[in-house]
Amino acid sequence: MLQEKLKERTLPPLPVVSSEEEWEDVRKNLLRQFCREEYGLPLPEAQSVTVQVITEDTNCLAGKAHFYKLRLTTRVQGQDFSFPVEAVVPYRPEPVPAFVCISFFEHVPNFSLPAEDVVDAGFAAFSFHYTDITTDDGDFSTGLAGLLGKGDRSEEAPGKLMMWAWAAQRVMDALQNFPGVDPARVAVVGHSRLGKAALVAGALDTRFTLVIANESGCSGAALSRGKIGEDIRAITKTFPFWFCPAYGAYAGREEELPFDQHALLALCAPRYAYVCSASEDLWADPTSEFLSCVAASPAWKALGKPGFSAPDRLPEVGDAFGDGSIGYHLRAGAHGLLREDWLHFLAFFRRHLA
Ligand code: GTR
């Protein structure tokens, strides 16, 4: 039944590969296409990242965790760019897995980060506030955009999603050597526009072992072809600055895209990906998010991984599919990142990577 539904979407097929080496080449080409047509060219990596502890509390959550208020200073193209990060790291005998949260909030915990649940499950969380990187508007003259982009809005110039993704990668740089954290088990997570940014970060940087896109919708995890709610015309009209200018050419012309968003998910293979939808979030379109997981699955299967494991039907509210390499759940309610979503991420992360 799901294959029939997918046929209606007339997706460009994923390239077929038979080995991880072959996949690496194919992956790079696919990533290049996404950059050129949708998100813009990647920013230069940092030459160095230094971590300064601004304040810390060794008795966080009544003694369960170490809280940090950090400042990360990145050296990039001979210039410094710095931003704040807040973190909780549970006290455990062994290094713990961690989340990098691209966040709408400045502090930890916050309305979208149930830090105590995360800590109790044995995970650390590092969170940065997205507008500390670059403003969420068409201003490309300040913050990271001003520093690295110099106001460039040529066709393939990076949009804001690419810049938030870059910052998540810099947090990942810092985690390569952070007390109590295992850099081999780090997830990147974001909600909505920041779920799109998390997918970009996960596509660019294979050090993220799990990529979580919460209700990322249009130009995130959801298929563009046949999507209801927000489409490329709507998103590039209201938020042209999230993307490279070239993406605007696909407004109302989804069929002409050389890829669809399932291929962005596939760029996580053979690592793990997690997609979630909320039943009332029709603007994001849960069905198109779910079908994207189905369509991405062959990328994992080709590499001998389980892919997406779900029954051959559309999801019902309350369903959670966590057996495969791609996890998915559909919760009741409206657009938002809730504790309920986090409990699913924690269960998936523990099941596959703890
Ligand atoms: C909406 C936008 C979506 C989604 C959301 C959000 O206005 O249309 O693509 O990203 O914002 O980030 O909350």
mmCIF file of C-alpha atoms and ligand atoms in Angstrom:
data_model
loop_
_atom_site.group_PDB
_atom_site.id
_atom_site.type_symbol
_atom_site.label_atom_id
_atom_site.label_comp_id
_atom_site.label_asym_id
_atom_site.label_seq_id
_atom_site.Cartn_x
_atom_site.Cartn_y
_atom_site.Cartn_z
ATOM 1 C CA MET A 1 0.000 0.000 0.000
ATOM 2 C CA LEU A 2 2.771 2.429 0.901
ATOM 3 C CA GLN A 3 4.624 1.706 -2.338
ATOM 4 C CA GLU A 4 1.437 2.648 -4.224
ATOM 5 C CA LYS A 5 1.252 5.904 -2.293
ATOM 6 C CA LEU A 6 4.868 6.619 -3.092
ATOM 7 C CA LYS A 7 4.326 5.989 -6.792
ATOM 8 C CA GLU A 8 1.836 8.857 -6.827
ATOM 9 C CA ARG A 9 4.600 11.188 -5.669
ATOM 10 C CA THR A 10 6.800 10.409 -8.735
ATOM 11 C CA LEU A 11 10.019 10.856 -6.791
ATOM 12 C CA PRO A 12 13.425 10.871 -8.441
ATOM 13 C CA PRO A 13 14.826 7.453 -7.460
ATOM 14 C CA LEU A 14 17.662 7.248 -4.976
ATOM 15 C CA PRO A 15 20.927 6.217 -6.616
ATOM 16 C CA VAL A 16 21.595 2.496 -6.249
ATOM 17 C CA VAL A 17 24.891 1.515 -4.584
ATOM 18 C CA SER A 18 26.394 -1.744 -3.433
ATOM 19 C CA SER A 19 29.111 -0.707 -0.986
ATOM 20 C CA GLU A 20 29.877 1.961 1.605
ATOM 21 C CA GLU A 21 32.753 3.312 -0.562
ATOM 22 C CA GLU A 22 30.419 3.766 -3.483
ATOM 23 C CA TRP A 23 27.859 5.368 -1.185
ATOM 24 C CA GLU A 24 30.388 7.943 0.046
ATOM 25 C CA ASP A 25 30.853 9.218 -3.563
ATOM 26 C CA VAL A 26 27.149 9.162 -4.299
ATOM 27 C CA ARG A 27 26.428 10.815 -0.959
ATOM 28 C CA LYS A 28 28.833 13.654 -1.713
ATOM 29 C CA ASN A 29 27.246 14.289 -5.110
ATOM 30 C CA LEU A 30 23.766 14.278 -3.662
ATOM 31 C CA LEU A 31 24.831 16.608 -0.872
ATOM 32 C CA ARG A 32 26.366 18.969 -3.446
ATOM 33 C CA GLN A 33 23.030 19.085 -5.273
ATOM 34 C CA PHE A 34 21.151 19.951 -2.098
ATOM 35 C CA CYS A 35 23.653 22.706 -1.388
ATOM 36 C CA ARG A 36 23.539 24.202 -4.867
ATOM 37 C CA GLU A 37 19.780 24.098 -5.325
ATOM 38 C CA GLU A 38 18.334 24.457 -1.822
ATOM 39 C CA TYR A 39 20.447 25.365 1.193
ATOM 40 C CA GLY A 40 23.477 27.077 -0.343
ATOM 41 C CA LEU A 41 27.152 26.200 -0.333
ATOM 42 C CA PRO A 42 28.619 25.090 3.010
ATOM 43 C CA LEU A 43 30.570 27.629 5.032
ATOM 44 C CA PRO A 44 34.262 27.004 5.697
ATOM 45 C CA GLU A 45 35.034 24.760 8.639
ATOM 46 C CA ALA A 46 36.651 26.266 11.712
ATOM 47 C CA GLN A 47 40.433 26.174 12.062
ATOM 48 C CA SER A 48 39.943 25.886 15.817
ATOM 49 C CA VAL A 49 37.254 25.990 18.459
ATOM 50 C CA THR A 50 38.044 27.003 22.016
ATOM 51 C CA VAL A 51 35.694 26.449 24.904
ATOM 52 C CA GLN A 52 35.533 28.886 27.790
ATOM 53 C CA VAL A 53 33.556 28.071 30.921
ATOM 54 C CA ILE A 54 31.680 31.227 31.927
ATOM 55 C CA THR A 55 29.873 29.720 34.924
ATOM 56 C CA GLU A 56 29.243 26.194 36.135
ATOM 57 C CA ASP A 57 27.197 24.447 38.782
ATOM 58 C CA THR A 58 28.321 21.068 40.001
ATOM 59 C CA ASN A 59 25.032 20.494 41.837
ATOM 60 C CA CYS A 60 22.643 20.878 38.952
ATOM 61 C CA LEU A 61 19.320 18.990 39.230
ATOM 62 C CA ALA A 62 19.966 18.436 42.923
ATOM 63 C CA GLY A 63 23.383 16.944 42.318
ATOM 64 C CA LYS A 64 22.696 14.688 39.330
ATOM 65 C CA ALA A 65 24.503 16.705 36.721
ATOM 66 C CA HIS A 66 27.092 19.325 35.918
ATOM 67 C CA PHE A 67 25.664 22.507 34.409
ATOM 68 C CA TYR A 68 27.837 24.665 32.167
ATOM 69 C CA LYS A 69 27.419 28.082 30.656
ATOM 70 C CA LEU A 70 30.041 28.098 27.921
ATOM 71 C CA ARG A 71 31.358 30.418 25.275
ATOM 72 C CA LEU A 72 32.637 28.797 22.084
ATOM 73 C CA THR A 73 35.110 30.810 20.059
ATOM 74 C CA THR A 74 35.704 29.587 16.565
ATOM 75 C CA ARG A 75 38.587 30.699 14.399
ATOM 76 C CA VAL A 76 37.462 30.756 10.824
ATOM 77 C CA GLN A 77 39.140 32.335 7.800
ATOM 78 C CA GLY A 78 41.422 34.259 10.127
ATOM 79 C CA GLN A 79 38.542 35.765 12.096
ATOM 80 C CA ASP A 80 36.931 34.943 15.442
ATOM 81 C CA PHE A 81 33.276 34.146 15.857
ATOM 82 C CA SER A 82 31.907 33.256 19.268
ATOM 83 C CA PHE A 83 28.565 32.212 20.712
ATOM 84 C CA PRO A 84 27.115 30.967 24.011
ATOM 85 C CA VAL A 85 26.214 27.337 24.691
ATOM 86 C CA GLU A 86 24.530 25.917 27.788
ATOM 87 C CA ALA A 87 24.887 22.289 28.805
ATOM 88 C CA VAL A 88 23.989 19.630 31.343
ATOM 89 C CA VAL A 89 26.185 16.562 31.686
ATOM 90 C CA PRO A 90 25.063 13.767 34.023
ATOM 91 C CA TYR A 91 27.507 12.237 36.471
ATOM 92 C CA ARG A 92 28.247 8.743 35.225
ATOM 93 C CA PRO A 93 31.319 6.517 35.490
ATOM 94 C CA GLU A 94 31.648 6.304 31.665
ATOM 95 C CA PRO A 95 31.469 9.088 29.048
ATOM 96 C CA VAL A 96 27.831 9.696 28.087
ATOM 97 C CA PRO A 97 26.116 10.162 24.721
ATOM 98 C CA ALA A 98 24.934 13.704 24.002
ATOM 99 C CA PHE A 99 22.440 15.845 22.123
ATOM 100 C CA VAL A 100 23.387 19.017 20.294
ATOM 101 C CA CYS A 101 20.225 21.129 20.324
ATOM 102 C CA ILE A 102 19.725 23.885 17.795
ATOM 103 C CA SER A 103 17.274 25.814 19.909
ATOM 104 C CA PHE A 104 14.681 28.561 20.005
ATOM 105 C CA PHE A 105 15.699 29.159 23.621
ATOM 106 C CA GLU A 106 18.732 30.644 25.303
ATOM 107 C CA HIS A 107 18.880 28.522 28.415
ATOM 108 C CA VAL A 108 18.975 24.928 29.635
ATOM 109 C CA PRO A 109 16.484 23.654 30.667
ATOM 110 C CA ASN A 110 13.757 25.357 28.653
ATOM 111 C CA PHE A 111 10.203 24.795 27.428
ATOM 112 C CA SER A 112 11.445 22.437 24.721
ATOM 113 C CA LEU A 113 14.199 20.636 26.599
ATOM 114 C CA PRO A 114 13.228 18.464 29.587
ATOM 115 C CA ALA A 115 16.775 18.403 30.930
ATOM 116 C CA GLU A 116 15.987 16.186 33.906
ATOM 117 C CA ASP A 117 14.526 13.431 31.698
ATOM 118 C CA VAL A 118 17.559 13.675 29.428
ATOM 119 C CA VAL A 119 19.973 13.459 32.352
ATOM 120 C CA ASP A 120 18.052 10.624 34.025
ATOM 121 C CA ALA A 121 18.262 8.626 30.805
ATOM 122 C CA GLY A 122 22.039 9.086 30.890
ATOM 123 C CA PHE A 123 22.472 11.752 28.204
ATOM 124 C CA ALA A 124 24.109 15.153 28.086
ATOM 125 C CA ALA A 125 22.533 18.085 26.237
ATOM 126 C CA PHE A 126 24.365 21.030 24.683
ATOM 127 C CA SER A 127 22.109 23.784 23.437
ATOM 128 C CA PHE A 128 22.623 27.046 21.582
ATOM 129 C CA HIS A 129 20.156 29.756 20.677
ATOM 130 C CA TYR A 130 19.840 30.039 16.925
ATOM 131 C CA THR A 131 19.756 33.838 16.649
ATOM 132 C CA ASP A 132 23.049 34.048 18.531
ATOM 133 C CA ILE A 133 24.488 32.738 15.270
ATOM 134 C CA THR A 134 22.614 34.855 12.774
ATOM 135 C CA THR A 135 19.288 36.681 12.822
ATOM 136 C CA ASP A 136 16.202 34.906 11.506
ATOM 137 C CA ASP A 137 15.540 37.400 8.742
ATOM 138 C CA GLY A 138 16.938 38.743 5.500
ATOM 139 C CA ASP A 139 19.806 40.594 7.155
ATOM 140 C CA PHE A 140 23.030 39.037 5.906
ATOM 141 C CA SER A 141 25.278 41.825 7.178
ATOM 142 C CA THR A 142 25.596 40.873 10.858
ATOM 143 C CA GLY A 143 26.548 37.815 12.958
ATOM 144 C CA LEU A 144 27.967 34.810 11.147
ATOM 145 C CA ALA A 145 26.278 35.900 7.916
ATOM 146 C CA GLY A 146 28.140 39.219 7.936
ATOM 147 C CA LEU A 147 31.426 37.642 8.949
ATOM 148 C CA LEU A 148 31.584 34.768 6.471
ATOM 149 C CA GLY A 149 28.986 35.574 3.856
ATOM 150 C CA LYS A 150 29.728 39.288 3.543
ATOM 151 C CA GLY A 151 26.151 39.863 2.498
ATOM 152 C CA ASP A 152 26.490 37.520 -0.479
ATOM 153 C CA ARG A 153 23.101 36.554 -1.952
ATOM 154 C CA SER A 154 24.308 35.114 -5.233
ATOM 155 C CA GLU A 155 22.374 32.055 -6.461
ATOM 156 C CA GLU A 156 24.249 29.424 -4.434
ATOM 157 C CA ALA A 157 25.074 31.556 -1.387
ATOM 158 C CA PRO A 158 24.257 29.864 1.934
ATOM 159 C CA GLY A 159 20.969 30.663 3.613
ATOM 160 C CA LYS A 160 20.322 30.857 7.335
ATOM 161 C CA LEU A 161 19.613 27.115 7.764
ATOM 162 C CA MET A 162 23.144 26.432 6.560
ATOM 163 C CA MET A 163 24.492 28.874 9.151
ATOM 164 C CA TRP A 164 22.619 27.305 12.055
ATOM 165 C CA ALA A 165 23.847 23.906 10.848
ATOM 166 C CA TRP A 166 27.410 25.255 10.809
ATOM 167 C CA ALA A 167 27.088 26.251 14.458
ATOM 168 C CA ALA A 168 25.879 22.755 15.400
ATOM 169 C CA GLN A 169 29.027 21.410 13.750
ATOM 170 C CA ARG A 170 31.153 23.757 15.845
ATOM 171 C CA VAL A 171 29.504 22.423 19.003
ATOM 172 C CA MET A 172 30.368 18.980 17.664
ATOM 173 C CA ASP A 173 33.988 20.162 17.309
ATOM 174 C CA ALA A 174 33.936 21.188 20.971
ATOM 175 C CA LEU A 175 32.542 17.784 21.976
ATOM 176 C CA GLN A 176 35.516 15.971 20.487
ATOM 177 C CA ASN A 177 37.209 16.638 23.772
ATOM 178 C CA PHE A 178 34.715 17.526 26.458
ATOM 179 C CA PRO A 179 34.831 16.033 29.977
ATOM 180 C CA GLY A 180 32.348 13.188 30.483
ATOM 181 C CA VAL A 181 31.021 13.129 26.892
ATOM 182 C CA ASP A 182 31.426 10.374 24.274
ATOM 183 C CA PRO A 183 31.966 12.115 20.895
ATOM 184 C CA ALA A 184 31.142 8.910 18.999
ATOM 185 C CA ARG A 185 27.518 9.062 20.170
ATOM 186 C CA VAL A 186 26.178 12.523 19.478
ATOM 187 C CA ALA A 187 22.767 13.381 18.063
ATOM 188 C CA VAL A 188 21.768 16.690 16.499
ATOM 189 C CA VAL A 189 18.193 17.755 17.158
ATOM 190 C CA GLY A 190 15.968 20.634 16.135
ATOM 191 C CA HIS A 191 12.312 21.525 15.854
ATOM 192 C CA SER A 192 10.555 22.972 12.825
ATOM 193 C CA ARG A 193 12.895 25.383 10.980
ATOM 194 C CA LEU A 194 15.591 24.149 13.339
ATOM 195 C CA GLY A 195 14.657 20.568 12.445
ATOM 196 C CA LYS A 196 15.470 21.508 8.862
ATOM 197 C CA ALA A 197 18.797 22.926 10.109
ATOM 198 C CA ALA A 198 19.446 19.687 12.056
ATOM 199 C CA LEU A 199 18.947 17.678 8.862
ATOM 200 C CA VAL A 200 21.410 19.927 7.033
ATOM 201 C CA ALA A 201 23.938 19.529 9.868
ATOM 202 C CA GLY A 202 23.513 15.750 9.804
ATOM 203 C CA ALA A 203 23.909 15.658 6.038
ATOM 204 C CA LEU A 204 27.096 17.720 6.152
ATOM 205 C CA ASP A 205 28.718 16.104 9.136
ATOM 206 C CA THR A 206 28.917 12.344 9.508
ATOM 207 C CA ARG A 207 30.193 12.710 13.077
ATOM 208 C CA PHE A 208 26.534 13.034 14.122
ATOM 209 C CA THR A 209 25.422 9.451 14.692
ATOM 210 C CA LEU A 210 21.744 10.360 14.969
ATOM 211 C CA VAL A 211 19.860 13.180 13.267
ATOM 212 C CA ILE A 212 16.478 14.207 14.723
ATOM 213 C CA ALA A 213 14.059 16.385 12.794
ATOM 214 C CA ASN A 214 10.978 17.249 14.860
ATOM 215 C CA GLU A 215 8.099 18.434 12.668
ATOM 216 C CA SER A 216 10.546 19.845 10.148
ATOM 217 C CA GLY A 217 7.947 19.857 7.368
ATOM 218 C CA CYS A 218 8.486 21.710 4.102
ATOM 219 C CA SER A 219 12.104 21.652 2.928
ATOM 220 C CA GLY A 220 12.904 19.500 5.946
ATOM 221 C CA ALA A 221 11.947 15.842 6.175
ATOM 222 C CA ALA A 222 8.643 16.114 4.257
ATOM 223 C CA LEU A 223 8.492 15.152 0.601
ATOM 224 C CA SER A 224 7.977 18.222 -1.586
ATOM 225 C CA ARG A 225 6.132 16.414 -4.372
ATOM 226 C CA GLY A 226 2.470 16.007 -3.496
ATOM 227 C CA LYS A 227 2.850 17.824 -0.174
ATOM 228 C CA ILE A 228 -0.105 19.581 1.441
ATOM 229 C CA GLY A 229 0.191 22.673 3.638
ATOM 230 C CA GLU A 230 3.367 24.674 3.157
ATOM 231 C CA ASP A 231 5.030 24.318 -0.244
ATOM 232 C CA ILE A 232 8.134 25.750 -1.859
ATOM 233 C CA ARG A 233 6.259 28.800 -3.098
ATOM 234 C CA ALA A 234 4.974 29.627 0.389
ATOM 235 C CA ILE A 235 8.242 28.994 2.183
ATOM 236 C CA THR A 236 10.452 30.883 -0.262
ATOM 237 C CA LYS A 237 8.027 33.823 -0.218
ATOM 238 C CA THR A 238 7.985 34.161 3.587
ATOM 239 C CA PHE A 239 11.443 32.827 4.432
ATOM 240 C CA PRO A 240 13.629 33.244 1.316
ATOM 241 C CA PHE A 241 16.608 33.875 3.591
ATOM 242 C CA TRP A 242 16.558 30.313 4.991
ATOM 243 C CA PHE A 243 17.734 29.028 1.599
ATOM 244 C CA CYS A 244 20.029 29.898 -1.254
ATOM 245 C CA PRO A 245 18.360 32.246 -3.763
ATOM 246 C CA ALA A 246 18.412 29.480 -6.432
ATOM 247 C CA TYR A 247 15.742 27.556 -4.474
ATOM 248 C CA GLY A 248 13.114 30.186 -5.295
ATOM 249 C CA ALA A 249 13.122 28.951 -8.914
ATOM 250 C CA TYR A 250 11.344 25.769 -7.733
ATOM 251 C CA ALA A 251 8.311 27.642 -6.374
ATOM 252 C CA GLY A 252 5.338 25.835 -7.912
ATOM 253 C CA ARG A 253 7.802 23.628 -9.834
ATOM 254 C CA GLU A 254 8.478 20.880 -7.301
ATOM 255 C CA GLU A 255 8.446 18.334 -10.133
ATOM 256 C CA GLU A 256 11.589 19.906 -11.582
ATOM 257 C CA LEU A 257 13.723 19.453 -8.484
ATOM 258 C CA PRO A 258 16.509 16.967 -9.224
ATOM 259 C CA PHE A 259 15.868 15.351 -5.821
ATOM 260 C CA ASP A 260 13.206 15.220 -3.166
ATOM 261 C CA GLN A 261 13.543 15.520 0.590
ATOM 262 C CA HIS A 262 13.747 11.763 1.210
ATOM 263 C CA ALA A 263 17.217 12.034 -0.294
ATOM 264 C CA LEU A 264 18.170 14.503 2.459
ATOM 265 C CA LEU A 265 17.166 11.881 5.011
ATOM 266 C CA ALA A 266 19.071 9.280 3.029
ATOM 267 C CA LEU A 267 22.224 11.365 3.462
ATOM 268 C CA CYS A 268 22.180 10.159 7.094
ATOM 269 C CA ALA A 269 22.681 6.541 5.989
ATOM 270 C CA PRO A 270 24.187 4.325 7.318
ATOM 271 C CA ARG A 271 23.814 6.321 10.566
ATOM 272 C CA TYR A 272 20.479 6.869 12.321
ATOM 273 C CA ALA A 273 17.708 9.344 11.570
ATOM 274 C CA TYR A 274 14.532 10.189 13.453
ATOM 275 C CA VAL A 275 11.475 12.004 12.099
ATOM 276 C CA CYS A 276 8.438 13.059 14.090
ATOM 277 C CA SER A 277 5.094 14.505 13.237
ATOM 278 C CA ALA A 278 2.137 15.929 15.162
ATOM 279 C CA SER A 279 -1.365 15.006 14.034
ATOM 280 C CA GLU A 280 -2.676 18.579 13.800
ATOM 281 C CA ASP A 281 0.437 19.946 12.137
ATOM 282 C CA LEU A 282 -0.992 19.892 8.635
ATOM 283 C CA TRP A 283 1.199 22.807 7.545
ATOM 284 C CA ALA A 284 4.193 20.450 7.988
ATOM 285 C CA ASP A 285 2.146 17.501 6.604
ATOM 286 C CA PRO A 286 2.671 14.331 8.682
ATOM 287 C CA THR A 287 1.890 12.033 5.726
ATOM 288 C CA SER A 288 4.637 13.586 3.610
ATOM 289 C CA GLU A 289 7.060 13.296 6.530
ATOM 290 C CA PHE A 290 6.174 9.643 7.037
ATOM 291 C CA LEU A 291 6.349 8.732 3.338
ATOM 292 C CA SER A 292 9.745 10.371 3.185
ATOM 293 C CA CYS A 293 11.004 7.791 5.713
ATOM 294 C CA VAL A 294 9.561 5.007 3.583
ATOM 295 C CA ALA A 295 11.199 6.419 0.448
ATOM 296 C CA ALA A 296 14.579 6.931 2.165
ATOM 297 C CA SER A 297 14.732 3.392 3.527
ATOM 298 C CA PRO A 298 16.413 1.754 0.472
ATOM 299 C CA ALA A 299 19.533 3.877 1.079
ATOM 300 C CA TRP A 300 20.066 1.989 4.350
ATOM 301 C CA LYS A 301 19.013 -1.373 2.967
ATOM 302 C CA ALA A 302 21.592 -1.084 0.199
ATOM 303 C CA LEU A 303 24.237 -0.803 2.924
ATOM 304 C CA GLY A 304 22.987 -3.834 4.807
ATOM 305 C CA LYS A 305 21.164 -1.778 7.479
ATOM 306 C CA PRO A 306 17.539 -2.306 8.485
ATOM 307 C CA GLY A 307 16.190 0.930 6.984
ATOM 308 C CA PHE A 308 12.699 2.016 8.014
ATOM 309 C CA SER A 309 10.648 -0.626 9.758
ATOM 310 C CA ALA A 310 6.909 0.124 9.871
ATOM 311 C CA PRO A 311 3.671 -1.621 8.910
ATOM 312 C CA ASP A 312 2.410 -1.249 5.358
ATOM 313 C CA ARG A 313 -0.112 1.472 6.142
ATOM 314 C CA LEU A 314 -0.177 5.147 7.028
ATOM 315 C CA PRO A 315 0.563 5.877 10.709
ATOM 316 C CA GLU A 316 -2.134 6.305 13.319
ATOM 317 C CA VAL A 317 -1.932 8.819 16.109
ATOM 318 C CA GLY A 318 0.220 7.360 18.880
ATOM 319 C CA ASP A 319 2.261 5.111 16.573
ATOM 320 C CA ALA A 320 6.006 4.975 17.184
ATOM 321 C CA PHE A 321 8.309 2.949 14.954
ATOM 322 C CA GLY A 322 11.739 2.537 16.466
ATOM 323 C CA ASP A 323 13.016 -0.828 15.240
ATOM 324 C CA GLY A 324 14.882 0.344 12.154
ATOM 325 C CA SER A 325 17.632 2.792 11.267
ATOM 326 C CA ILE A 326 15.018 5.518 10.847
ATOM 327 C CA GLY A 327 12.715 6.139 13.794
ATOM 328 C CA TYR A 328 9.331 7.816 13.470
ATOM 329 C CA HIS A 329 6.420 8.774 15.689
ATOM 330 C CA LEU A 330 3.124 10.548 15.187
ATOM 331 C CA ARG A 331 1.848 12.165 18.332
ATOM 332 C CA ALA A 332 -1.503 13.812 18.974
ATOM 333 C CA GLY A 333 -1.701 17.564 18.936
ATOM 334 C CA ALA A 334 -0.239 20.682 17.408
ATOM 335 C CA HIS A 335 3.157 21.841 16.209
ATOM 336 C CA GLY A 336 5.711 21.876 19.041
ATOM 337 C CA LEU A 337 8.595 20.028 20.634
ATOM 338 C CA LEU A 338 7.228 18.348 23.749
ATOM 339 C CA ARG A 339 8.495 16.123 26.524
ATOM 340 C CA GLU A 340 6.551 13.321 24.829
ATOM 341 C CA ASP A 341 8.702 13.747 21.720
ATOM 342 C CA TRP A 342 11.858 13.709 23.819
ATOM 343 C CA LEU A 343 10.846 10.470 25.539
ATOM 344 C CA HIS A 344 10.637 8.868 22.095
ATOM 345 C CA PHE A 345 14.062 10.234 21.068
ATOM 346 C CA LEU A 346 15.598 8.992 24.307
ATOM 347 C CA ALA A 347 14.099 5.527 23.837
ATOM 348 C CA PHE A 348 15.364 5.348 20.238
ATOM 349 C CA PHE A 349 18.847 6.612 21.113
ATOM 350 C CA ARG A 350 19.134 4.178 24.046
ATOM 351 C CA ARG A 351 17.872 1.277 22.022
ATOM 352 C CA HIS A 352 20.346 1.703 19.181
ATOM 353 C CA LEU A 353 23.323 3.569 20.555
ATOM 354 C CA ALA A 354 23.510 3.416 24.346
HETATM 355 C C1 GTR B 1 6.633 28.179 9.937
HETATM 356 C C2 GTR B 1 7.225 27.704 8.665
HETATM 357 C C3 GTR B 1 7.615 26.281 8.786
HETATM 358 C C4 GTR B 1 8.278 25.962 10.117
HETATM 359 C C5 GTR B 1 7.867 26.865 11.259
HETATM 360 C C6 GTR B 1 8.781 26.999 12.455
HETATM 361 O O1 GTR B 1 6.116 29.447 9.869
HETATM 362 O O2 GTR B 1 6.291 27.892 7.679
HETATM 363 O O3 GTR B 1 8.390 25.894 7.694
HETATM 364 O O4 GTR B 1 9.631 25.875 9.982
HETATM 365 O O5 GTR B 1 7.646 28.137 10.872
HETATM 366 O O6 GTR B 1 9.991 27.017 12.362
HETATM 367 O O7 GTR B 1 8.227 27.146 13.531
#
